[in-house]
Amino acid sequence: MNYSYIIIDDDQESVLKTKAIADSFSELTFVASAHNYAEALNLILEHTPQLIFLEIDPADKKSLLSLALINELHRYLKVIPKIIVTTTKKELAFEAIEYDVTAYMLKPLVRIDFIKTILKLNKNANQEEAILIQPEEVFQEEKPNPVLHHETLSKQKPLILCIKSYGDYRYIDARDICYLQADNNSTDIHLNSGEMVTAFKTLKHFESALSYPFIRIHNSYIVNCNYISRIHTGNAVCYIKNTATKLPFSKSYKVNIDLIISEISNGNYLEI
């Protein structure tokens, strides 16, 4: 998805630094920048951007930049742009959360924070209604087609997918999934055992139901990062551990690949 954005900051050098990083993402389209409260409000109402990078602790107090701008937007707009706070102080984070900001970035800004924010925005945009389950629950389904059920479980319980087909319930521990592959309106789920299970739900449905370490890298593939053994950016492929499988990734999902590389390089192998 693409997002138009406005930068609101009293420091012109800071504006340029924020724009320099944002310009490296094809998903972000710069609209304008503002240096004070009045100018910012006018620009937002005129252009109605989807994102606002907002400094809430300005060096120039006369600029009046603060979280109060969000309250003012509620007076005029039915849909408030996503607010991304950019500042140097950690102690303002709690107050920002109370204003329901989308992200809180500490200066100096770094590229990985933009990557994570874009991933979060894309995931929220693709959210579909999901049914929550417990592994021990028994399900009743009116339609005969298989269906995926999902829940965000506690740290003590693994995420379990339930694939149902004509009264046959198949439970899959998400930790055992290497990758998912689209096949028209169904999805093939490839397990670490070498087995493949077909579910009659689209890959987009799975994308909305599953969170990190599951990341979409192609129109046809979602990969579990824990099973990636190698990423070759020149050939645009990911290698799956202990197999000869190579999954292609596309330019439109390059930001997701950047996140995977960053997380694995930092040793962040996240388990479900």
Short mmCIF file of C-alpha atoms in Angstrom, two decimals:
data_model
loop_
_atom_site.label_atom_id
_atom_site.label_comp_id
_atom_site.label_asym_id
_atom_site.label_seq_id
_atom_site.Cartn_x
_atom_site.Cartn_y
_atom_site.Cartn_z
CA MET A 1 0.00 0.00 0.00
CA ASN A 2 1.01 3.61 -0.52
CA TYR A 3 0.84 6.35 2.11
CA SER A 4 1.03 10.11 1.67
CA TYR A 5 2.72 11.92 4.54
CA ILE A 6 3.44 15.31 6.07
CA ILE A 7 6.39 16.10 8.34
CA ILE A 8 5.73 18.48 11.23
CA ASP A 9 8.91 19.62 12.95
CA ASP A 10 10.31 23.00 14.01
CA ASP A 11 13.85 21.92 13.05
CA GLN A 12 14.45 22.08 9.29
CA GLU A 13 17.48 19.79 9.50
CA SER A 14 15.35 17.20 11.27
CA VAL A 15 12.71 17.52 8.55
CA LEU A 16 15.32 16.78 5.89
CA LYS A 17 16.65 13.76 7.78
CA THR A 18 13.16 12.30 8.21
CA LYS A 19 12.36 12.88 4.54
CA ALA A 20 15.67 11.34 3.43
CA ILE A 21 14.82 8.03 5.11
CA ALA A 22 11.16 8.10 4.07
CA ASP A 23 12.12 8.77 0.43
CA SER A 24 13.89 5.40 0.30
CA PHE A 25 10.49 3.66 0.62
CA SER A 26 8.31 3.47 -2.47
CA GLU A 27 5.26 3.16 -0.19
CA LEU A 28 5.72 6.69 1.19
CA THR A 29 4.84 9.83 -0.79
CA PHE A 30 5.93 13.20 0.55
CA VAL A 31 3.30 15.96 0.51
CA ALA A 32 4.65 18.89 2.54
CA SER A 33 6.28 19.95 5.80
CA ALA A 34 5.26 22.41 8.51
CA HIS A 35 7.24 24.11 11.27
CA ASN A 36 4.50 25.30 13.65
CA TYR A 37 1.04 24.42 14.94
CA ALA A 38 -1.00 26.75 12.71
CA GLU A 39 0.87 25.84 9.55
CA ALA A 40 0.59 22.15 10.37
CA LEU A 41 -3.17 22.26 10.95
CA ASN A 42 -3.76 24.10 7.67
CA LEU A 43 -1.64 21.64 5.69
CA ILE A 44 -3.36 18.60 7.19
CA LEU A 45 -6.84 19.94 6.49
CA GLU A 46 -5.86 20.91 2.96
CA HIS A 47 -4.08 17.70 1.94
CA THR A 48 -5.55 15.11 4.35
CA PRO A 49 -2.41 12.93 4.36
CA GLN A 50 -2.53 9.35 5.56
CA LEU A 51 0.54 9.74 7.80
CA ILE A 52 1.90 12.56 9.96
CA PHE A 53 5.43 12.57 11.35
CA LEU A 54 5.04 14.80 14.40
CA GLU A 55 7.62 16.35 16.74
CA ILE A 56 5.98 16.87 20.15
CA ASP A 57 8.90 18.42 22.06
CA PRO A 58 10.11 21.26 19.81
CA ALA A 59 13.24 23.30 20.49
CA ASP A 60 11.27 26.39 19.54
CA LYS A 61 8.42 26.48 22.06
CA LYS A 62 6.77 29.26 20.05
CA SER A 63 5.97 26.68 17.39
CA LEU A 64 3.39 25.20 19.82
CA LEU A 65 3.94 21.69 18.47
CA SER A 66 2.53 19.04 20.79
CA LEU A 67 0.05 16.18 21.04
CA ALA A 68 -2.67 18.81 21.37
CA LEU A 69 -2.67 18.98 17.58
CA ILE A 70 -4.35 15.57 17.53
CA ASN A 71 -7.26 16.86 19.62
CA GLU A 72 -7.68 19.75 17.21
CA LEU A 73 -7.88 17.38 14.24
CA HIS A 74 -10.84 15.62 15.84
CA ARG A 75 -12.79 18.88 15.54
CA TYR A 76 -12.56 18.82 11.75
CA LEU A 77 -11.88 15.29 10.50
CA LYS A 78 -13.91 12.09 10.73
CA VAL A 79 -10.82 10.02 9.97
CA ILE A 80 -7.62 11.09 11.72
CA PRO A 81 -4.33 10.40 9.86
CA LYS A 82 -1.95 7.92 11.44
CA ILE A 83 0.34 9.83 13.80
CA ILE A 84 4.00 8.85 14.06
CA VAL A 85 5.72 10.74 16.85
CA THR A 86 9.38 11.65 16.23
CA THR A 87 11.23 13.08 19.21
CA THR A 88 14.31 12.68 21.40
CA LYS A 89 12.62 11.99 24.74
CA LYS A 90 11.55 8.52 25.87
CA GLU A 91 9.53 9.89 28.79
CA LEU A 92 6.85 11.30 26.49
CA ALA A 93 5.96 7.86 25.14
CA PHE A 94 3.28 7.05 27.73
CA GLU A 95 1.43 10.29 27.05
CA ALA A 96 1.66 9.64 23.30
CA ILE A 97 0.17 6.16 23.74
CA GLU A 98 -2.85 7.73 25.45
CA TYR A 99 -3.41 9.67 22.21
CA ASP A 100 -3.38 6.36 20.30
CA VAL A 101 -0.44 7.24 18.07
CA THR A 102 0.62 4.63 15.53
CA ALA A 103 4.33 4.70 16.33
CA TYR A 104 6.84 6.44 18.60
CA MET A 105 10.27 6.94 17.02
CA LEU A 106 13.27 8.27 18.90
CA LYS A 107 15.67 10.60 17.13
CA PRO A 108 18.04 10.12 15.47
CA LEU A 109 15.67 8.12 13.30
CA VAL A 110 16.83 4.81 11.83
CA ARG A 111 15.61 2.90 8.80
CA ILE A 112 14.48 -0.20 10.68
CA ASP A 113 11.90 1.85 12.61
CA PHE A 114 10.35 2.91 9.29
CA ILE A 115 10.34 -0.70 8.09
CA LYS A 116 8.52 -1.90 11.21
CA THR A 117 6.01 0.95 11.01
CA ILE A 118 5.20 0.24 7.36
CA LEU A 119 4.76 -3.46 8.13
CA LYS A 120 2.42 -2.56 10.96
CA LEU A 121 0.41 -0.23 8.73
CA ASN A 122 0.13 -2.83 5.98
CA LYS A 123 -0.92 -5.54 8.40
CA ASN A 124 -3.61 -3.36 9.95
CA ALA A 125 -4.86 -2.38 6.51
CA ASN A 126 -5.24 -6.04 5.57
CA GLN A 127 -6.92 -7.15 8.78
CA GLU A 128 -9.91 -9.39 8.24
CA GLU A 129 -12.28 -10.73 10.84
CA ALA A 130 -10.75 -13.83 12.44
CA ILE A 131 -12.34 -16.37 14.76
CA LEU A 132 -10.46 -17.00 17.99
CA ILE A 133 -9.87 -20.53 19.14
CA GLN A 134 -8.35 -22.53 21.95
CA PRO A 135 -6.57 -25.75 20.98
CA GLU A 136 -9.02 -27.86 22.98
CA GLU A 137 -12.20 -26.28 21.56
CA VAL A 138 -14.66 -28.15 19.34
CA PHE A 139 -16.03 -26.17 16.41
CA GLN A 140 -19.35 -26.07 14.62
CA GLU A 141 -19.32 -24.71 11.07
CA GLU A 142 -22.34 -24.23 8.85
CA LYS A 143 -20.40 -24.25 5.57
CA PRO A 144 -18.63 -27.44 4.48
CA ASN A 145 -15.48 -25.69 3.23
CA PRO A 146 -12.29 -25.88 5.37
CA VAL A 147 -11.65 -22.78 7.43
CA LEU A 148 -8.73 -21.29 9.30
CA HIS A 149 -9.24 -20.14 12.87
CA HIS A 150 -6.75 -17.95 14.70
CA GLU A 151 -6.07 -16.50 18.10
CA THR A 152 -3.37 -14.53 19.78
CA LEU A 153 -2.45 -16.92 22.56
CA SER A 154 -0.51 -16.35 25.74
CA LYS A 155 3.22 -16.97 25.76
CA GLN A 156 2.59 -20.37 27.37
CA LYS A 157 0.46 -21.67 24.50
CA PRO A 158 1.45 -22.09 20.85
CA LEU A 159 -0.67 -20.70 18.04
CA ILE A 160 -2.84 -23.48 16.63
CA LEU A 161 -4.46 -23.40 13.20
CA CYS A 162 -7.59 -25.48 12.70
CA ILE A 163 -8.26 -26.68 9.16
CA LYS A 164 -11.74 -28.16 8.81
CA SER A 165 -13.13 -30.16 5.91
CA TYR A 166 -16.49 -31.91 6.08
CA GLY A 167 -16.28 -32.73 9.77
CA ASP A 168 -12.55 -33.53 9.65
CA TYR A 169 -10.60 -31.22 11.99
CA ARG A 170 -6.88 -30.90 11.40
CA TYR A 171 -4.86 -29.01 14.05
CA ILE A 172 -1.51 -27.53 13.02
CA ASP A 173 1.03 -25.98 15.36
CA ALA A 174 2.10 -22.76 13.60
CA ARG A 175 5.69 -23.41 14.69
CA ASP A 176 5.74 -26.39 12.32
CA ILE A 177 4.85 -24.30 9.25
CA CYS A 178 7.79 -23.48 6.96
CA TYR A 179 5.86 -21.45 4.40
CA LEU A 180 2.46 -20.95 2.78
CA GLN A 181 1.86 -20.90 -0.96
CA ALA A 182 -1.13 -19.44 -2.79
CA ASP A 183 -2.99 -21.70 -5.20
CA ASN A 184 -5.84 -19.68 -6.71
CA ASN A 185 -8.43 -19.38 -3.91
CA SER A 186 -6.78 -21.99 -1.70
CA THR A 187 -3.47 -22.07 0.18
CA ASP A 188 -0.94 -24.88 0.45
CA ILE A 189 0.62 -25.07 3.94
CA HIS A 190 4.10 -26.62 3.85
CA LEU A 191 5.24 -28.21 7.14
CA ASN A 192 8.73 -28.95 8.46
CA SER A 193 7.92 -32.66 8.17
CA GLY A 194 7.70 -32.31 4.39
CA GLU A 195 3.93 -32.71 4.46
CA MET A 196 1.66 -30.28 2.62
CA VAL A 197 -1.87 -29.42 3.79
CA THR A 198 -4.37 -27.52 1.64
CA ALA A 199 -6.78 -24.98 3.17
CA PHE A 200 -9.56 -23.39 1.17
CA LYS A 201 -8.74 -19.85 2.23
CA THR A 202 -6.77 -17.22 0.32
CA LEU A 203 -3.21 -16.28 1.17
CA LYS A 204 -4.49 -12.81 2.10
CA HIS A 205 -6.64 -14.42 4.80
CA PHE A 206 -3.58 -16.10 6.29
CA GLU A 207 -1.59 -12.88 6.06
CA SER A 208 -4.16 -11.12 8.24
CA ALA A 209 -4.37 -14.00 10.71
CA LEU A 210 -0.65 -14.65 11.21
CA SER A 211 1.89 -12.25 12.71
CA TYR A 212 5.70 -12.24 12.87
CA PRO A 213 7.65 -14.47 12.26
CA PHE A 214 5.27 -15.04 9.32
CA ILE A 215 5.97 -12.42 6.66
CA ARG A 216 4.68 -12.11 3.11
CA ILE A 217 7.49 -11.91 0.57
CA HIS A 218 5.62 -12.43 -2.71
CA ASN A 219 2.07 -12.42 -4.06
CA SER A 220 2.20 -16.21 -3.76
CA TYR A 221 4.27 -16.78 -0.59
CA ILE A 222 4.31 -16.18 3.16
CA VAL A 223 7.41 -17.49 4.92
CA ASN A 224 8.13 -18.38 8.54
CA CYS A 225 11.37 -16.47 9.20
CA ASN A 226 12.54 -19.17 11.60
CA TYR A 227 12.97 -21.54 8.63
CA ILE A 228 15.02 -19.21 6.42
CA SER A 229 18.61 -20.39 6.03
CA ARG A 230 19.75 -17.94 3.37
CA ILE A 231 18.60 -14.85 1.48
CA HIS A 232 20.10 -14.06 -1.91
CA THR A 233 19.11 -10.50 -2.83
CA GLY A 234 20.76 -10.73 -6.25
CA ASN A 235 18.63 -13.69 -7.32
CA ALA A 236 15.68 -12.51 -5.19
CA VAL A 237 15.18 -15.84 -3.43
CA CYS A 238 14.96 -17.20 0.12
CA TYR A 239 16.24 -20.68 0.98
CA ILE A 240 14.31 -22.93 3.39
CA LYS A 241 16.32 -24.82 6.02
CA ASN A 242 17.10 -28.50 5.44
CA THR A 243 15.40 -28.51 2.02
CA ALA A 244 16.19 -27.64 -1.57
CA THR A 245 13.28 -25.22 -1.62
CA LYS A 246 13.90 -21.67 -2.87
CA LEU A 247 11.11 -19.10 -2.50
CA PRO A 248 11.12 -16.02 -4.74
CA PHE A 249 10.48 -12.58 -3.31
CA SER A 250 9.24 -9.60 -5.30
CA LYS A 251 10.20 -5.93 -5.35
CA SER A 252 6.81 -4.94 -3.96
CA TYR A 253 7.69 -6.82 -0.74
CA LYS A 254 11.32 -5.62 -0.54
CA VAL A 255 10.59 -3.76 2.69
CA ASN A 256 9.58 -7.08 4.27
CA ILE A 257 12.83 -8.69 3.14
CA ASP A 258 14.78 -5.80 4.65
CA LEU A 259 13.06 -6.44 7.97
CA ILE A 260 13.86 -10.16 7.85
CA ILE A 261 17.52 -9.49 7.11
CA SER A 262 17.70 -6.94 9.92
CA GLU A 263 16.02 -9.19 12.47
CA ILE A 264 18.10 -12.26 11.62
CA SER A 265 21.32 -10.20 11.57
CA ASN A 266 20.47 -9.01 15.09
CA GLY A 267 19.85 -12.57 16.24
CA ASN A 268 16.12 -12.01 16.66
CA TYR A 269 14.77 -15.44 15.84
CA LEU A 270 11.28 -15.00 17.23
CA GLU A 271 9.23 -18.03 18.19
CA ILE A 272 5.45 -18.09 18.25
#
